[in-house]
Coordinates of C-alpha atoms and ligand atoms in Angstrom, one line a residue:
Chain A
M4 CA 8.7 54.6 -16.0
A5 CA 5.7 52.6 -14.6
S6 CA 3.6 51.5 -17.5
V7 CA 0.6 51.0 -15.2
D8 CA -1.3 53.8 -13.5
Y9 CA -1.7 52.2 -10.1
S10 CA -4.3 54.6 -9.0
G11 CA -6.5 54.1 -12.1
P12 CA -9.7 52.0 -12.2
L13 CA -9.0 48.2 -11.8
T14 CA -9.9 47.3 -15.5
P15 CA -7.5 45.4 -17.7
T16 CA -4.3 47.2 -18.8
G17 CA -1.5 46.3 -21.2
N18 CA -1.9 43.0 -23.0
L19 CA -4.3 41.6 -20.5
R20 CA -7.2 42.0 -22.8
R21 CA -5.5 39.9 -25.4
R22 CA -4.4 37.3 -22.8
R23 CA -8.0 37.0 -21.7
V24 CA -9.2 36.3 -25.3
V25 CA -6.6 33.6 -25.7
D26 CA -7.6 32.2 -22.3
R27 CA -11.3 32.1 -23.3
L28 CA -10.5 30.4 -26.6
A29 CA -8.4 27.7 -25.0
R30 CA -10.9 27.1 -22.4
G31 CA -13.7 27.1 -24.9
S32 CA -12.1 24.6 -27.2
A33 CA -11.2 22.2 -24.4
T34 CA -14.7 22.3 -23.1
A35 CA -16.1 21.7 -26.6
A36 CA -13.8 18.7 -27.1
A37 CA -15.0 17.2 -23.8
V38 CA -18.7 17.9 -24.7
L39 CA -18.1 16.3 -28.1
A40 CA -16.8 13.1 -26.5
V41 CA -19.9 12.9 -24.2
A42 CA -22.2 13.7 -27.1
I43 CA -20.7 10.9 -29.3
L44 CA -21.2 8.4 -26.5
L45 CA -24.8 9.6 -25.9
I46 CA -25.7 9.5 -29.7
F47 CA -24.1 6.1 -29.9
I48 CA -26.1 4.7 -27.0
Y49 CA -29.3 6.4 -28.2
S50 CA -29.1 4.8 -31.7
I51 CA -28.3 1.4 -30.3
V52 CA -31.3 1.6 -28.0
Q53 CA -33.5 3.0 -30.8
H54 CA -32.6 0.2 -33.2
G55 CA -32.2 -2.6 -30.8
A56 CA -34.9 -2.1 -28.2
S57 CA -37.7 -3.2 -30.5
V58 CA -36.4 -6.7 -30.9
I59 CA -35.6 -7.3 -27.2
S60 CA -38.1 -9.8 -25.8
L61 CA -37.9 -12.9 -23.7
S62 CA -37.8 -15.2 -26.7
F63 CA -35.1 -13.1 -28.4
L64 CA -32.9 -13.4 -25.3
T65 CA -33.5 -17.1 -24.8
K66 CA -34.0 -18.8 -28.2
N67 CA -31.3 -19.7 -30.7
P68 CA -30.8 -17.9 -34.0
L69 CA -31.1 -20.4 -36.9
E70 CA -34.8 -20.7 -36.3
T71 CA -35.2 -17.4 -38.2
F72 CA -32.5 -17.7 -40.8
S73 CA -34.5 -20.2 -42.7
V74 CA -37.7 -18.2 -42.5
S75 CA -36.3 -14.8 -43.3
G76 CA -38.9 -12.2 -44.0
N77 CA -41.3 -13.7 -41.4
A78 CA -41.9 -12.2 -38.0
P79 CA -38.9 -12.7 -35.9
V80 CA -38.7 -15.8 -33.8
G81 CA -35.6 -17.2 -32.1
G82 CA -32.8 -15.1 -30.9
I83 CA -29.4 -14.9 -29.2
G84 CA -29.9 -17.3 -26.3
N85 CA -26.9 -19.5 -27.0
A86 CA -24.8 -16.5 -27.9
I87 CA -25.3 -15.0 -24.4
V88 CA -24.5 -18.4 -22.8
G89 CA -21.5 -18.9 -25.0
S90 CA -20.1 -15.4 -24.4
L91 CA -20.6 -15.7 -20.6
L92 CA -18.7 -19.1 -20.6
I93 CA -15.9 -18.0 -22.9
V94 CA -15.3 -14.7 -20.9
A95 CA -15.7 -16.5 -17.5
I96 CA -13.0 -19.1 -18.4
G97 CA -10.8 -16.4 -19.8
T98 CA -11.1 -14.4 -16.6
A99 CA -10.4 -17.4 -14.5
I100 CA -7.1 -17.9 -16.4
A101 CA -6.1 -14.2 -16.5
L102 CA -6.9 -13.1 -13.0
P103 CA -4.4 -15.2 -11.0
I104 CA -1.7 -14.7 -13.6
G105 CA -2.3 -10.9 -13.8
V106 CA -2.3 -10.6 -10.0
L107 CA 0.8 -12.7 -9.6
I108 CA 2.6 -10.6 -12.2
A109 CA 1.6 -7.4 -10.4
L110 CA 2.8 -8.9 -7.1
F111 CA 6.1 -9.8 -8.7
L112 CA 6.5 -6.2 -10.1
T113 CA 5.5 -4.3 -7.0
E114 CA 6.6 -6.6 -4.1
F115 CA 9.5 -8.8 -5.2
A116 CA 11.3 -7.8 -8.3
S117 CA 14.5 -5.8 -8.3
P118 CA 14.3 -2.8 -10.6
R119 CA 16.6 -4.6 -13.0
W120 CA 13.9 -7.2 -13.6
A121 CA 10.8 -5.0 -13.2
G122 CA 11.8 -2.9 -16.2
P123 CA 11.8 -5.6 -18.8
V124 CA 8.7 -7.3 -17.5
R125 CA 6.8 -3.9 -17.6
L126 CA 7.9 -3.4 -21.1
A127 CA 6.8 -6.9 -22.1
L128 CA 3.4 -6.2 -20.5
D129 CA 3.0 -3.0 -22.5
L130 CA 4.0 -4.7 -25.7
L131 CA 1.5 -7.5 -25.0
Y132 CA -1.2 -4.9 -24.3
G133 CA -0.4 -3.4 -27.7
L134 CA -0.7 -6.6 -29.7
P135 CA -3.7 -6.5 -32.1
S136 CA -6.2 -9.1 -31.0
I137 CA -6.4 -10.6 -34.5
V138 CA -2.7 -11.4 -34.2
I139 CA -3.2 -13.2 -30.9
A140 CA -6.1 -15.0 -32.4
L141 CA -4.1 -16.0 -35.5
F142 CA -1.3 -17.3 -33.3
L143 CA -3.7 -19.5 -31.3
Y144 CA -5.4 -20.5 -34.5
G145 CA -2.2 -21.8 -35.9
L146 CA -1.2 -23.5 -32.7
L147 CA -4.5 -25.0 -31.6
V148 CA -7.3 -24.9 -34.2
V149 CA -5.4 -26.3 -37.2
G150 CA -5.8 -30.0 -37.0
H151 CA -8.1 -30.0 -34.0
G152 CA -10.9 -27.7 -34.9
Q153 CA -12.3 -24.8 -32.9
A154 CA -13.3 -24.7 -29.3
G155 CA -14.7 -22.1 -27.0
V156 CA -11.8 -22.5 -24.6
Y157 CA -9.4 -21.4 -27.3
A158 CA -11.2 -18.1 -27.5
S159 CA -11.0 -18.0 -23.7
L160 CA -7.2 -18.4 -24.0
A161 CA -7.0 -15.5 -26.5
L162 CA -9.1 -13.3 -24.2
A163 CA -6.9 -14.2 -21.3
I164 CA -3.8 -13.0 -23.2
I165 CA -5.7 -9.7 -23.8
M166 CA -6.8 -9.4 -20.2
V167 CA -3.5 -10.3 -18.4
P168 CA -1.7 -7.0 -19.1
L169 CA -4.8 -5.0 -18.2
I170 CA -5.3 -6.8 -14.9
A171 CA -1.6 -6.7 -14.1
R172 CA -1.4 -3.0 -14.7
T173 CA -4.4 -2.0 -12.6
T174 CA -3.5 -4.4 -9.8
G175 CA 0.0 -3.1 -9.8
E176 CA -1.3 0.4 -9.5
S177 CA -3.5 -0.3 -6.6
L178 CA -0.8 -2.4 -4.9
G179 CA 1.5 0.6 -5.3
L180 CA -1.1 2.8 -3.5
V181 CA -0.8 0.7 -0.4
P182 CA 1.5 2.7 1.9
K183 CA 5.0 1.4 2.5
E184 CA 4.4 2.2 6.2
L185 CA 1.8 -0.6 6.4
R186 CA 4.2 -3.1 5.1
D187 CA 6.9 -1.9 7.4
A188 CA 4.5 -2.2 10.3
S189 CA 3.8 -5.8 9.4
L190 CA 7.5 -6.7 8.8
A191 CA 8.4 -5.1 12.2
L192 CA 6.1 -7.6 13.8
G193 CA 8.1 -10.6 12.6
I194 CA 5.8 -11.4 9.7
S195 CA 7.4 -12.6 6.5
R196 CA 7.2 -10.8 3.2
W197 CA 4.8 -13.3 1.6
R198 CA 2.5 -13.4 4.6
T199 CA 2.4 -9.6 4.7
T200 CA 1.5 -9.6 1.0
V201 CA -1.3 -12.1 1.3
G202 CA -2.7 -10.9 4.6
L203 CA -2.3 -7.1 4.3
T204 CA -1.3 -5.8 1.0
I205 CA -3.7 -7.7 -1.2
P206 CA -6.7 -7.0 1.0
S207 CA -5.8 -3.3 1.1
A208 CA -5.6 -3.3 -2.7
F209 CA -8.7 -5.5 -3.2
G210 CA -10.9 -2.8 -4.5
G211 CA -8.4 -1.9 -7.2
I212 CA -7.9 -5.5 -8.2
V213 CA -11.7 -6.0 -8.6
T214 CA -12.0 -2.8 -10.6
G215 CA -9.2 -3.8 -13.0
T216 CA -10.7 -7.2 -13.5
V217 CA -14.2 -5.9 -14.2
L218 CA -12.8 -3.4 -16.8
A219 CA -10.8 -6.2 -18.4
V220 CA -13.9 -8.4 -18.6
A221 CA -15.8 -5.6 -20.2
R222 CA -13.1 -5.2 -22.8
A223 CA -12.8 -8.9 -23.4
A224 CA -16.6 -9.4 -23.8
G225 CA -16.6 -7.4 -27.0
E226 CA -13.4 -8.7 -28.6
T227 CA -14.4 -10.1 -32.0
A228 CA -11.3 -11.3 -33.7
P229 CA -10.6 -14.1 -31.2
V230 CA -14.1 -15.5 -31.3
L231 CA -14.3 -15.2 -35.0
L232 CA -11.2 -17.3 -35.6
L233 CA -11.4 -19.7 -32.6
S234 CA -15.1 -20.2 -31.8
S235 CA -17.4 -19.3 -34.7
L236 CA -18.3 -22.6 -36.4
A237 CA -20.8 -23.5 -33.9
N238 CA -24.0 -25.2 -34.9
P239 CA -26.2 -22.2 -34.2
T240 CA -29.2 -24.2 -33.2
Q241 CA -27.4 -25.9 -30.4
T242 CA -28.1 -24.4 -27.1
S243 CA -24.7 -25.2 -25.6
G244 CA -21.9 -27.5 -26.4
S245 CA -18.9 -28.5 -24.4
V246 CA -16.8 -25.3 -24.1
F247 CA -13.6 -27.5 -24.1
S248 CA -14.2 -29.4 -27.3
Q249 CA -16.7 -27.4 -29.4
P250 CA -17.0 -23.8 -30.7
L251 CA -19.7 -21.9 -28.9
N252 CA -21.9 -19.2 -30.4
N253 CA -21.3 -15.8 -28.9
L254 CA -22.5 -12.2 -29.0
P255 CA -19.8 -10.6 -31.2
Y256 CA -20.1 -13.3 -33.7
D257 CA -23.9 -13.1 -33.7
I258 CA -23.8 -9.4 -34.4
Y259 CA -21.5 -10.0 -37.3
N260 CA -23.6 -12.9 -38.5
F261 CA -26.9 -11.1 -38.3
S262 CA -25.5 -8.1 -40.1
V263 CA -24.0 -10.0 -43.1
E264 CA -27.1 -12.2 -43.4
G265 CA -29.0 -9.2 -44.7
G266 CA -32.7 -8.4 -44.4
A267 CA -34.4 -5.9 -42.1
T268 CA -35.3 -8.5 -39.5
N269 CA -31.7 -9.8 -39.2
F270 CA -30.4 -6.3 -39.1
A271 CA -32.7 -5.5 -36.3
K272 CA -31.4 -8.6 -34.5
A273 CA -27.8 -7.4 -34.9
W274 CA -28.8 -4.2 -33.2
G275 CA -30.6 -6.2 -30.5
A276 CA -27.5 -8.3 -29.8
A277 CA -25.4 -5.1 -29.8
L278 CA -27.7 -3.6 -27.2
V279 CA -27.2 -6.6 -25.0
L280 CA -23.4 -6.5 -25.3
V281 CA -23.2 -2.7 -24.8
T282 CA -25.5 -3.0 -21.8
F283 CA -23.2 -5.6 -20.3
V284 CA -20.1 -3.4 -20.9
L285 CA -21.7 -0.3 -19.5
V286 CA -23.0 -2.1 -16.4
A287 CA -19.5 -3.6 -15.9
N288 CA -17.9 -0.2 -16.1
F289 CA -20.3 1.4 -13.7
T290 CA -19.8 -1.4 -11.3
A291 CA -16.1 -1.0 -11.5
R292 CA -16.4 2.7 -10.8
A293 CA -18.6 2.2 -7.8
L294 CA -16.3 -0.5 -6.4
H295 CA -13.3 1.8 -7.0
A296 CA -14.9 4.7 -5.2
R297 CA -15.9 2.4 -2.3
S298 CA -12.4 1.0 -1.9
R299 CA -10.9 4.5 -2.0
R300 CA -13.2 5.5 0.9
M301 CA -12.2 2.3 2.9
M302 CA -8.5 3.1 2.5
S303 CA -8.8 6.6 3.7
R304 CA -10.9 5.7 6.8
Chain B
M6 CA -12.8 14.8 23.4
D7 CA -11.8 11.2 23.6
E8 CA -9.2 11.9 26.2
S9 CA -10.2 11.0 29.7
P10 CA -9.8 13.7 32.3
A11 CA -7.2 11.8 34.3
E12 CA -5.0 11.8 31.3
V13 CA -5.3 15.5 30.8
D14 CA -4.2 16.1 34.4
V15 CA -1.0 14.0 34.0
T16 CA -0.3 15.9 30.8
M17 CA -0.8 19.4 32.2
S18 CA 1.9 18.9 34.8
Q19 CA 4.3 17.7 32.1
V20 CA 3.5 20.2 29.5
A21 CA 3.8 23.0 32.0
A22 CA 7.2 21.9 33.1
P23 CA 9.7 24.7 32.8
L24 CA 11.7 24.9 29.6
A25 CA 14.9 24.2 31.4
I26 CA 15.8 20.6 30.9
E27 CA 14.6 18.3 33.6
V28 CA 16.8 15.3 33.9
Q29 CA 15.5 11.9 34.6
E30 CA 16.8 10.7 38.0
A31 CA 19.2 7.9 37.9
S32 CA 17.1 4.8 38.3
E33 CA 17.8 1.5 40.1
N34 CA 19.0 0.2 36.7
D35 CA 22.5 1.6 37.0
A36 CA 24.5 1.5 33.8
A37 CA 27.3 -0.3 35.4
T38 CA 25.2 -3.2 36.5
G39 CA 22.9 -3.4 33.4
E40 CA 22.9 -6.4 31.2
V41 CA 24.0 -5.5 27.7
V42 CA 21.3 -6.1 25.0
F43 CA 22.9 -4.5 22.0
D44 CA 26.6 -4.1 21.5
L45 CA 27.7 -2.1 18.5
H46 CA 31.4 -1.9 17.7
D47 CA 32.7 0.3 14.9
V48 CA 29.5 0.1 12.9
N49 CA 29.5 1.7 9.4
V50 CA 26.4 1.9 7.3
Y51 CA 26.4 2.5 3.6
Y52 CA 23.6 3.3 1.2
G53 CA 25.1 2.4 -2.2
Q54 CA 28.4 4.1 -2.3
A55 CA 27.6 6.7 0.3
L56 CA 28.8 6.2 3.8
A57 CA 25.8 7.3 5.8
V58 CA 27.0 6.6 9.4
A59 CA 30.6 5.9 10.4
G60 CA 32.3 4.3 13.4
V61 CA 29.4 3.9 15.8
S62 CA 30.2 2.0 19.0
L63 CA 27.8 1.8 21.9
E64 CA 26.1 -0.6 24.3
I65 CA 22.4 -0.6 25.0
Y66 CA 21.3 -2.0 28.4
K67 CA 18.4 -4.2 29.4
N68 CA 15.3 -2.5 30.8
H69 CA 16.7 0.9 30.1
I70 CA 15.3 3.6 27.9
T71 CA 18.1 4.8 25.6
A72 CA 17.5 7.9 23.6
M73 CA 19.2 9.0 20.3
I74 CA 19.3 12.7 19.5
G75 CA 21.0 14.8 16.9
P76 CA 20.3 16.9 13.8
S77 CA 18.3 15.7 10.9
G78 CA 20.1 13.3 8.6
C79 CA 22.8 12.3 11.1
G80 CA 21.7 8.7 10.9
K81 CA 19.6 8.0 14.0
S82 CA 16.9 6.2 12.0
T83 CA 19.6 4.4 10.1
I84 CA 21.1 3.0 13.3
V85 CA 17.8 2.0 15.0
R86 CA 16.6 0.4 11.8
S87 CA 19.8 -1.5 11.6
L88 CA 19.1 -3.0 15.1
N89 CA 16.1 -5.1 13.8
R90 CA 17.2 -5.4 10.2
M91 CA 14.4 -3.2 8.9
N92 CA 17.0 -1.8 6.4
D93 CA 17.4 -5.1 4.6
S94 CA 14.7 -4.1 2.1
V95 CA 16.5 -0.9 1.3
S96 CA 18.4 -1.5 -1.9
G97 CA 22.1 -0.6 -1.6
F98 CA 22.1 -0.9 2.2
R99 CA 25.3 -2.4 3.7
L100 CA 26.6 -2.6 7.2
T101 CA 30.1 -3.3 8.4
G102 CA 31.5 -3.7 11.9
E103 CA 30.1 -5.7 14.7
C104 CA 26.4 -5.5 15.8
T105 CA 25.4 -8.1 18.4
Y106 CA 22.2 -8.7 20.2
H107 CA 22.5 -10.7 23.4
G108 CA 25.9 -11.8 22.1
N109 CA 24.6 -13.0 18.7
D110 CA 25.8 -11.2 15.6
L111 CA 22.7 -9.7 14.0
Y112 CA 24.3 -9.8 10.6
A113 CA 25.7 -13.3 10.7
S114 CA 24.8 -15.5 7.7
G115 CA 22.4 -17.9 9.5
V116 CA 20.3 -15.1 11.0
D117 CA 16.7 -14.9 9.9
P118 CA 15.6 -11.3 9.7
V119 CA 12.0 -12.3 10.3
E120 CA 12.9 -13.9 13.6
V121 CA 15.0 -10.8 14.5
R122 CA 12.0 -8.6 14.1
R123 CA 9.8 -10.9 16.0
R124 CA 12.1 -10.3 19.0
I125 CA 12.8 -6.6 18.3
G126 CA 9.7 -4.7 17.6
M127 CA 9.5 -1.2 16.1
V128 CA 7.1 1.7 16.3
F129 CA 7.4 4.3 13.5
Q130 CA 7.2 8.1 13.3
R131 CA 3.8 8.2 11.7
P132 CA 1.1 6.1 13.3
N133 CA 0.5 3.2 10.9
P134 CA -2.5 1.1 12.0
F135 CA -3.7 -1.5 9.6
P136 CA -6.9 -0.8 7.8
K137 CA -8.6 -3.4 10.1
S138 CA -10.6 -3.3 13.3
I139 CA -8.9 -2.3 16.5
Y140 CA -9.1 -5.9 17.7
D141 CA -7.6 -7.3 14.5
N142 CA -4.8 -4.7 14.6
I143 CA -3.6 -6.4 17.8
A144 CA -4.6 -10.0 17.1
W145 CA -3.3 -10.3 13.5
A146 CA 0.3 -10.9 14.3
P147 CA -0.2 -13.2 17.3
R148 CA -2.5 -15.3 15.1
I149 CA 0.1 -15.6 12.4
L150 CA 2.9 -16.3 14.9
G151 CA 0.8 -19.2 16.3
L152 CA 0.0 -17.4 19.6
K153 CA -3.7 -18.3 19.3
E154 CA -4.5 -19.3 22.8
N155 CA -6.4 -16.8 25.0
L156 CA -6.3 -14.3 22.2
D157 CA -8.9 -12.1 23.8
E158 CA -6.8 -11.9 26.9
R159 CA -3.7 -11.2 24.9
V160 CA -5.4 -8.3 23.1
E161 CA -6.8 -6.8 26.3
K162 CA -3.4 -7.1 28.0
A163 CA -1.6 -5.4 25.1
L164 CA -4.2 -2.6 25.0
R165 CA -4.0 -2.1 28.8
G166 CA -0.2 -2.2 28.5
A167 CA -0.3 0.6 26.0
A168 CA -2.7 2.6 28.2
I169 CA -5.5 2.7 25.6
W170 CA -7.8 -0.1 26.8
D171 CA -10.3 2.2 28.5
E172 CA -10.7 4.4 25.4
V173 CA -11.3 1.5 22.9
K174 CA -12.8 -1.4 24.9
D175 CA -16.3 -0.5 23.7
R176 CA -15.3 -0.2 20.0
L177 CA -12.9 -3.1 19.5
K178 CA -14.7 -4.1 16.3
T179 CA -14.6 -0.7 14.7
S180 CA -11.9 0.4 12.3
A181 CA -8.6 1.5 13.8
L182 CA -8.5 4.3 11.3
G183 CA -11.2 6.2 13.2
L184 CA -8.9 6.7 16.2
S185 CA -7.2 10.0 16.9
G186 CA -3.5 10.2 16.1
G187 CA -2.4 9.8 19.7
Q188 CA -4.7 6.8 20.1
Q189 CA -3.4 5.3 16.9
Q190 CA 0.2 5.6 18.0
R191 CA -0.6 3.9 21.3
L192 CA -2.5 1.3 19.4
C193 CA 0.7 0.7 17.3
I194 CA 2.6 0.3 20.6
A195 CA 0.0 -2.2 21.8
R196 CA 0.3 -4.0 18.5
S197 CA 4.1 -4.3 19.0
I198 CA 3.9 -5.5 22.6
A199 CA 1.1 -8.0 21.9
I200 CA 3.7 -10.5 20.6
E201 CA 5.9 -9.9 23.7
P202 CA 9.1 -8.8 22.1
D203 CA 12.3 -8.3 24.0
V204 CA 13.1 -4.8 22.7
L205 CA 11.0 -1.9 21.4
L206 CA 12.5 0.5 19.0
L207 CA 10.7 3.8 18.7
D208 CA 11.6 6.1 15.8
E209 CA 10.3 9.6 16.7
P210 CA 7.1 8.1 18.0
C211 CA 5.7 11.5 19.2
S212 CA 6.7 13.7 16.3
S213 CA 3.2 13.7 14.8
L214 CA 1.4 13.9 18.1
D215 CA 0.1 16.8 20.1
P216 CA 1.5 17.5 23.6
I217 CA -1.3 15.6 25.4
S218 CA -0.8 12.5 23.4
T219 CA 3.0 12.9 23.7
A220 CA 2.7 12.9 27.4
S221 CA 0.6 9.8 27.5
V222 CA 3.2 8.0 25.3
E223 CA 6.0 9.1 27.5
D224 CA 4.2 7.9 30.6
L225 CA 3.6 4.6 28.8
M226 CA 7.4 4.2 28.1
Q227 CA 8.1 4.5 31.8
E228 CA 5.7 1.7 32.4
L229 CA 7.0 -0.4 29.6
K230 CA 10.6 -0.3 30.5
R231 CA 10.0 -2.7 33.4
D232 CA 9.4 -5.4 30.8
Y233 CA 11.1 -4.2 27.8
T234 CA 14.3 -2.6 26.6
I235 CA 13.5 0.6 24.8
V236 CA 15.4 2.6 22.3
I237 CA 13.8 6.0 21.3
V238 CA 14.9 8.4 18.5
T239 CA 13.7 11.9 19.2
H240 CA 14.2 15.4 18.1
N241 CA 12.8 16.7 21.3
M242 CA 15.7 17.1 23.8
Q243 CA 13.3 17.7 26.7
Q244 CA 11.7 14.3 25.9
A245 CA 15.1 12.6 25.9
A246 CA 15.9 14.2 29.2
R247 CA 12.5 13.2 30.7
V248 CA 12.5 9.6 29.7
A249 CA 15.9 8.2 29.0
E250 CA 18.6 6.8 31.3
R251 CA 21.2 7.1 28.6
T252 CA 21.4 9.3 25.6
A253 CA 23.4 9.1 22.5
F254 CA 24.2 12.3 20.6
F255 CA 24.8 11.9 16.9
S256 CA 26.1 14.6 14.6
L257 CA 27.1 15.2 11.0
D258 CA 30.7 15.3 10.0
V259 CA 31.1 17.4 6.9
S260 CA 34.4 16.8 5.2
E261 CA 35.4 16.8 1.6
G262 CA 31.8 17.6 0.7
R263 CA 30.5 14.4 2.2
R264 CA 28.1 14.3 5.1
T265 CA 28.6 11.4 7.4
G266 CA 26.7 10.7 10.6
I267 CA 28.9 10.1 13.6
L268 CA 28.3 9.2 17.3
V269 CA 29.7 12.2 19.2
E270 CA 28.9 11.3 22.8
Y271 CA 27.1 8.6 24.6
D272 CA 26.5 8.8 28.3
E273 CA 24.0 8.8 31.1
T274 CA 21.4 11.4 30.2
S275 CA 22.0 13.6 33.2
K276 CA 25.7 13.8 32.5
L277 CA 25.2 14.4 28.8
F278 CA 22.8 17.3 29.3
T279 CA 24.6 18.9 32.3
R280 CA 28.3 18.1 31.9
P281 CA 28.9 17.1 28.3
T282 CA 32.5 16.3 27.5
D283 CA 32.3 17.3 23.8
K284 CA 31.9 20.9 22.7
R285 CA 29.5 19.8 19.9
T286 CA 27.3 18.1 22.4
E287 CA 27.3 21.2 24.6
D288 CA 26.4 23.4 21.7
Y289 CA 23.6 21.2 20.6
V290 CA 21.9 20.6 24.0
T291 CA 22.1 24.3 24.8
G292 CA 20.7 25.2 21.4
R293 CA 23.8 26.8 19.9
F294 CA 24.7 24.3 17.3
G295 CA 25.5 25.2 13.8
Ligands
ATP13 N1 16.8 4.5 2.0 C1 17.9 5.3 1.9 N2 18.6 5.4 0.7 C2 19.7 6.2 0.6 N3 20.1 7.0 1.6 C3 19.4 7.0 2.7 C4 18.3 6.2 2.9 N4 17.8 6.4 4.2 C5 18.6 7.4 4.7 N5 19.6 7.7 3.9 C6 20.6 8.7 4.1 O1 21.3 8.4 5.3 C7 21.6 9.5 6.1 C8 21.0 9.3 7.4 O2 19.6 9.3 7.3 P1 18.6 9.0 8.5 O3 17.2 8.8 8.0 O4 19.2 7.8 9.3 O5 18.8 10.3 9.4 P2 18.0 10.7 10.7 O6 19.0 11.1 11.7 O7 17.0 9.7 11.1 O8 17.3 12.0 10.2 P3 15.9 12.6 10.7 O9 16.1 13.2 12.0 O10 15.6 13.7 9.7 O11 14.9 11.5 10.7 C9 21.0 10.7 5.3 O12 22.0 11.3 4.6 C10 20.0 10.1 4.3 O13 19.9 10.8 3.2
MG14 MG1 14.8 9.6 11.2

């Protein structure tokens, strides 16, 4: 009856040989897919560095672009100075708007809302997250730009709308990781819900909140549609205008502009600006990971 | 390794106690003369539609240790958590019947649950120190409650009161998460008494502790009952017998497929363990329940 000779040598019997082939194939293709993803990223970074590194210089990082548009063909002068400043301003204001709103939404969802309310709010956040940025930009364009003209702060608003669901989600996740026992301990000491949240829950989730915010900043910094529609008609020679009343030059728009301008010099500058932007995004991501790991360690002793 | 030798001595005598249940001698706080702190009358607790505990009536006396024992799921936690309104945040929780504290209805409409918990502290099954320093674990609540004067003394007094001062006095600024489980649990007790509550509710405070730490927490309870009224839930009958003046035995009533917790018998500990009046109590305390 027994199909296996139990006293025989311990080599594969029955269909084990076939199962092992299937196992190898599955493992092999999964590994290959993972390697492919890493390879694409590395190739991508390599080519950006290769094309962009040559134009990076102090003057490229600090001067404004138009100085070269008029003298195309000559050795590159000028650069992306005002685009860096503009991007920083636009993203910083966007973050300042999105951070408190995102954190408050997360607090509402994890600490205060009944399940009946939490569901619809979560759904709304997911839908907001899925909205194409060009649609958000178009909406704000119709609402604010038509009749008034562009301003850097309008782009900040669009970026804030993009960042809020990201921040709310990651904050909510890290608030959810704070053990219920900690909250109970605080409540049992005669401390109110809100005080418990501010004094205990938020500090415990702080690492996660920072991580989520940094990731949202990294995502927002490269968003192109909002800045194209809401903050692109800057006078490129101007070092900085008022972010509240004037469009500001910025990195995604500069990359676009340098590329469509044509000419080897301008194309190299597009790569250079891309290198700056990607460096910022990568640094932000690594920072977020480090902070996340650190806060994990703090929570578990 | 952190335990001092003195503590180990105390422990050994307790751990080595014979398995036969040693009953706490009747203390000067005789039940008949005690002041009533909690008075429950025909209390029913529901979670949603389900009746979790039915018809509980009992009185808890001042400066007594009152133990609650019974099989898992019979509603011990439900009842103690009802005493300081920790169940308020559980969705679907509903309590009927009378539940008074010093004569005031705990569930009357004007009652602020935050104030209730400020007077009736609670220590939980798993030690749950805050991810803060040892000092801040104790000082945090007093600060918020406005008890900021002589905070250092208050912290020291609480830590001494919880018999952990000597072990932590040189590391007050280090994280409380670095303490052993037993030390953490005593820190949690210190945290509760730092705001000088009236009552301490302990829900299986020793269930995650080793025998040595358990003994130190039990010693501590004997000290604390001079100043506080203590209610302790425990699965360990020897522990109830060792520490409590009075013991309540809860059980599960299974009828029509529903499982409802009921209070079977409530009496002086010595009587409940040696001369129980109910057959179910007798079966449980002698280990023959089923
Ligand atoms: N938050 C809750 N929601 C719904 N039902 C609950 C909740 N907490 C407890 N119950 C139910 O109430 C009953 C009593 O539970 P409780 O936790 O009070 O028992 P217990 O005596 O403390 O048990 P244990 O000894 O295991 O801690 C159980 O049937 C349990 O399933
Ligand atoms: Mg319990």
